[in-house]
mmCIF file of C-alpha atoms and ligand atoms in Angstrom:
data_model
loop_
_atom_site.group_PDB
_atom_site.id
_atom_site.type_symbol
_atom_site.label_atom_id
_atom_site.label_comp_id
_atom_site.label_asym_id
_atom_site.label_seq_id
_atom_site.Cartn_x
_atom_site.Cartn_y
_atom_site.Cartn_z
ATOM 1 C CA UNK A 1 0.000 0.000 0.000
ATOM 2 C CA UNK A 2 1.069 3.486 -0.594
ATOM 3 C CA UNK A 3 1.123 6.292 2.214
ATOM 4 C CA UNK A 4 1.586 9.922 1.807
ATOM 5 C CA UNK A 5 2.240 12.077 5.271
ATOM 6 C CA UNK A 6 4.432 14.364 6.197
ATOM 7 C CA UNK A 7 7.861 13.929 8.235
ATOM 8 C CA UNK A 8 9.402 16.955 9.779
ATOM 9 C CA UNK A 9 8.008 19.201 7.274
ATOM 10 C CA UNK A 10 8.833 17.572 4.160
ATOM 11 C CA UNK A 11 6.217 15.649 1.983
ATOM 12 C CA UNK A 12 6.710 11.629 2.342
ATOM 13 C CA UNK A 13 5.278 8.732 -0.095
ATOM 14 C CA UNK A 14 6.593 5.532 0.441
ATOM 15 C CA UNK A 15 4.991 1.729 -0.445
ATOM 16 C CA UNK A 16 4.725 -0.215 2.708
ATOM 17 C CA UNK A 17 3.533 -3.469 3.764
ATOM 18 C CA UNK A 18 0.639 -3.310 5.903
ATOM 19 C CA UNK A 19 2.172 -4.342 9.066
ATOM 20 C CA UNK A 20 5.178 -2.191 8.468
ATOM 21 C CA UNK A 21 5.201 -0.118 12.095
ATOM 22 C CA UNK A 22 5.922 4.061 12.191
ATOM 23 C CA UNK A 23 9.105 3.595 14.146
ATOM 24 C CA UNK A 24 10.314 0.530 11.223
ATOM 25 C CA UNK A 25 9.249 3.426 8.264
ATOM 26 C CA UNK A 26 11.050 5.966 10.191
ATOM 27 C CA UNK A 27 14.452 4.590 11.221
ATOM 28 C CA UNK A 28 14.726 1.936 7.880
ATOM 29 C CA UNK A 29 12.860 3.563 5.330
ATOM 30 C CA UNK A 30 14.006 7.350 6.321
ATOM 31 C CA UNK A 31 16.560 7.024 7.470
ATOM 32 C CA UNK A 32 15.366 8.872 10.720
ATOM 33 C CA UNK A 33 17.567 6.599 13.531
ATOM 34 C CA UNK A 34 17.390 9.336 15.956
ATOM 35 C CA UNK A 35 14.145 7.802 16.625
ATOM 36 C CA UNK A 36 15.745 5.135 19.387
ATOM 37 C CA UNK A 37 13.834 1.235 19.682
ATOM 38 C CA UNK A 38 14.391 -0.099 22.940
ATOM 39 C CA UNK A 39 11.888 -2.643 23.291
ATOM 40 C CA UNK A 40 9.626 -2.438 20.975
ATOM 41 C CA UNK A 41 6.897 -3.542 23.374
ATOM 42 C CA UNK A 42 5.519 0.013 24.075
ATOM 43 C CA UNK A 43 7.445 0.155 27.456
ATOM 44 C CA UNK A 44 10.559 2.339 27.609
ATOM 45 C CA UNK A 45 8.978 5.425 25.165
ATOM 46 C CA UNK A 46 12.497 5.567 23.548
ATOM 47 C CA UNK A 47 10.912 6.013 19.763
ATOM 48 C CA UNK A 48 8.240 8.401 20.914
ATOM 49 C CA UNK A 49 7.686 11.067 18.193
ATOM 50 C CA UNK A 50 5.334 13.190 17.409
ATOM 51 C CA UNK A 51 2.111 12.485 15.567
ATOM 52 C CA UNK A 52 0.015 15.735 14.686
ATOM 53 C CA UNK A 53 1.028 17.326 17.384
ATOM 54 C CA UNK A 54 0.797 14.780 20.354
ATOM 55 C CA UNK A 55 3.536 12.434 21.216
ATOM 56 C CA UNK A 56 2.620 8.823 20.612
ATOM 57 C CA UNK A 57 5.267 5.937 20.710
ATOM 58 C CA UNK A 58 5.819 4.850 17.302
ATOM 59 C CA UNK A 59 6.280 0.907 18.212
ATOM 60 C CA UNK A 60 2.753 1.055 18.712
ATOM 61 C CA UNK A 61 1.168 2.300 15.518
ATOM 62 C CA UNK A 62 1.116 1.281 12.544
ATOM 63 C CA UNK A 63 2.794 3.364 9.139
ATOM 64 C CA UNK A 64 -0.469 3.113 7.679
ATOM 65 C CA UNK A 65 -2.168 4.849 10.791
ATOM 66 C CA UNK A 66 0.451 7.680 10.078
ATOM 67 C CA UNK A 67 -1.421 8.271 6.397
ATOM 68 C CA UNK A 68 -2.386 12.254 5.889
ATOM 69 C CA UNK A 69 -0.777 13.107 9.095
ATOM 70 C CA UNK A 70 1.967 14.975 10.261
ATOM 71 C CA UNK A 71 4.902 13.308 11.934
ATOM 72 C CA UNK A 72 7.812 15.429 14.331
ATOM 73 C CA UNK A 73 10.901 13.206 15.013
ATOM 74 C CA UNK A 74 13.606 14.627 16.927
ATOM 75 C CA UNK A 75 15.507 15.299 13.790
ATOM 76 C CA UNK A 76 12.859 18.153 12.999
ATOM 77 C CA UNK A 77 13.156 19.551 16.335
ATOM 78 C CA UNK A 78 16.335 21.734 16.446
ATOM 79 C CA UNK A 79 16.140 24.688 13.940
ATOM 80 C CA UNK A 80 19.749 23.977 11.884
ATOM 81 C CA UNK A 81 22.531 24.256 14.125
ATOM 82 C CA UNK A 82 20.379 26.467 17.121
ATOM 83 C CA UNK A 83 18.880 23.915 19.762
ATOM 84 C CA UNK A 84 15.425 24.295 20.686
ATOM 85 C CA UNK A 85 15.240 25.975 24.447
ATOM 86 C CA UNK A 86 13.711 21.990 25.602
ATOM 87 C CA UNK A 87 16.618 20.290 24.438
ATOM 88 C CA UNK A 88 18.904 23.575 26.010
ATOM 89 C CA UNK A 89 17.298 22.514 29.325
ATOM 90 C CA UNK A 90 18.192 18.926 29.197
ATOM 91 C CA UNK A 91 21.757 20.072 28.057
ATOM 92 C CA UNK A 92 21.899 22.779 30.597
ATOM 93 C CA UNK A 93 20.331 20.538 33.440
ATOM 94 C CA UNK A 94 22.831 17.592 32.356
ATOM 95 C CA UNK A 95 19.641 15.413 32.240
ATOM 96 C CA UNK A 96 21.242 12.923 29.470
ATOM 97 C CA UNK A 97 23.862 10.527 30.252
ATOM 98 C CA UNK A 98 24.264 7.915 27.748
ATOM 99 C CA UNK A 99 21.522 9.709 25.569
ATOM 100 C CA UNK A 100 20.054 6.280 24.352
ATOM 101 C CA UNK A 101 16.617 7.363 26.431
ATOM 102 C CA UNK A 102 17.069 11.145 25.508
ATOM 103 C CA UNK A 103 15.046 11.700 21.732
ATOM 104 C CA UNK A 104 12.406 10.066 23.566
ATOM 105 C CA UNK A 105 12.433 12.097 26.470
ATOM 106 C CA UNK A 106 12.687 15.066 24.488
ATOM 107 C CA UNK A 107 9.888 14.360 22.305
ATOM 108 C CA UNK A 108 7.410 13.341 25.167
ATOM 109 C CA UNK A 109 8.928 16.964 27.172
ATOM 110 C CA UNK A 110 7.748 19.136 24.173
ATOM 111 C CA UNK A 111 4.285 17.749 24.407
ATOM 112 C CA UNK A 112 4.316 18.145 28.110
ATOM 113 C CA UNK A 113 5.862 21.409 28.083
ATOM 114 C CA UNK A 114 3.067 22.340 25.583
ATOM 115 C CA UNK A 115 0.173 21.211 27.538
ATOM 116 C CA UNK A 116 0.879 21.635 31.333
ATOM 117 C CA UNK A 117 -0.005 24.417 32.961
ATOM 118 C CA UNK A 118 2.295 24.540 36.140
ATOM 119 C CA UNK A 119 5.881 22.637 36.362
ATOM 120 C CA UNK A 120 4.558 20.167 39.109
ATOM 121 C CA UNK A 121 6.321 18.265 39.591
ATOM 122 C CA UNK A 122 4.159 15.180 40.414
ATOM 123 C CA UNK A 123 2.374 15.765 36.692
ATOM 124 C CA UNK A 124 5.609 15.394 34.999
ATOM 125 C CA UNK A 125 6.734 12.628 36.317
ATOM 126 C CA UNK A 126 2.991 11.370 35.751
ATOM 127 C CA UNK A 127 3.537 12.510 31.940
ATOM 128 C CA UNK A 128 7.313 10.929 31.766
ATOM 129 C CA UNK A 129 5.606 7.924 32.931
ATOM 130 C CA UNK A 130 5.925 5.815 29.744
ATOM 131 C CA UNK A 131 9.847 6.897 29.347
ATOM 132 C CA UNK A 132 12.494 4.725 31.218
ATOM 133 C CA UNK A 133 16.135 6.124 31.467
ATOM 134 C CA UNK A 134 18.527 3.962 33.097
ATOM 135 C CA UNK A 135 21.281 6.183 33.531
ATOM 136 C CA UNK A 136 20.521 9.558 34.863
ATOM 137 C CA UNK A 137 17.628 8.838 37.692
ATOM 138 C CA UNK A 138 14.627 11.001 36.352
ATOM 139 C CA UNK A 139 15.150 14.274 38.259
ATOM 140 C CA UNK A 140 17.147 16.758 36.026
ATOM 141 C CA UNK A 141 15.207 15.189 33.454
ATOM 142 C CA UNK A 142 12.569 16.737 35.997
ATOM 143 C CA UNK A 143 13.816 20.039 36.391
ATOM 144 C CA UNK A 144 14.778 20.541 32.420
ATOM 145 C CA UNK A 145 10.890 20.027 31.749
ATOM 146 C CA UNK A 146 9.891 22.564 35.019
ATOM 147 C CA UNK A 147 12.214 25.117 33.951
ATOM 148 C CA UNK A 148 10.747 24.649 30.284
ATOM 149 C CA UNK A 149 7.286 25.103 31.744
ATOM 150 C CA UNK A 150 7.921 28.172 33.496
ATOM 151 C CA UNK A 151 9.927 29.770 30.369
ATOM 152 C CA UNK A 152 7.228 29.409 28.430
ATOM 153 C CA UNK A 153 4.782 31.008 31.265
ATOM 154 C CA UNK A 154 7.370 33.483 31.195
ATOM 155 C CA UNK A 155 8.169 33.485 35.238
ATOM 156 C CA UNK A 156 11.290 30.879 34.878
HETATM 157 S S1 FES B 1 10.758 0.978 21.416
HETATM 158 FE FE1 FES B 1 8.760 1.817 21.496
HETATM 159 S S2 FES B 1 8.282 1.907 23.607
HETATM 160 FE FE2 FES B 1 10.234 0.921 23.529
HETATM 161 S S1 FES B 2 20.543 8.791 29.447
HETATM 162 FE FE1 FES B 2 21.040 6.665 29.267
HETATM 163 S S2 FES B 2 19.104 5.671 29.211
HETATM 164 FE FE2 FES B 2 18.626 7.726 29.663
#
């Protein structure tokens, strides 16, 4: 079957089996391999992207479910060479280690950072809930998302 959507801004047909998943089109067809696979289950939230604005992990849907919408990896995230101000706050709060966790974490903190109204700190960690991270312990993780929050309130 043939699917047209759009990745990171740019118009994308491709010819897919029907099973073929978002995160396999992404990382083998696209060559998108920022987009992490960890378990491929649905537990550790390392391929979450974006899918029309909401982060979903893309283990769990199908390429075909992705037809006519608009896909965000974390390829699409940085404008060129300037970081966006989330990913500043991860770099800034050191909440990466061995980074394998981090795309993921980034993509699910822009649709938190989007949608909550106060950085507390009990609804982020609700909302990082599907992301594991084995190497930093979750709180600058934490704190990058909080201070995010409150820049874009515009009292951080
Ligand atoms: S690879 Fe999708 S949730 Fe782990
Ligand atoms: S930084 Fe290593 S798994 Fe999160």
């Amino acid at each position: 079957m043939r699917i047209r959507l759009t990745v990171n801004g740019a118009g994308v047909e491709a010819d897919i089996e029907p099973a073929t998943l978002l995160s396999a089109l992404l990382r083998e067809r696209l060559g998108l391999t920022g987009t992490h696979q960890g378990c491929d289950t649905g537990q550790c939230g390392a391929c979450t992207v974006h899918v029309d604005g909401r982060a979903v992990k893309s283990c769990l849907m199908l390429a075909a479910q992705a037809d006519g919408r608009r896909v965000l990896t974390i390829e699409g995230v940085a404008e060129g060479e300037a970081l966006h101000p989330v990913q500043r706050a991860f770099r800034d709060r050191h909440a990466l280690q061995c980074g394998f966790c981090t795309p993921g974490m980034v993509m699910t903190a822009l649709d938190l950072v989007g949608r909550l109204d106060t950085a507390d700190e009990g609804a982020i960690r609700h909302g990082l809930a599907g992301n594991l991270c084995r190497c930093t312990g979750y709180r600058p993780i934490v704190e990058a998302i909080a201070e995010s929050i409150r820049a874009r309130r515009g009292d951080g």
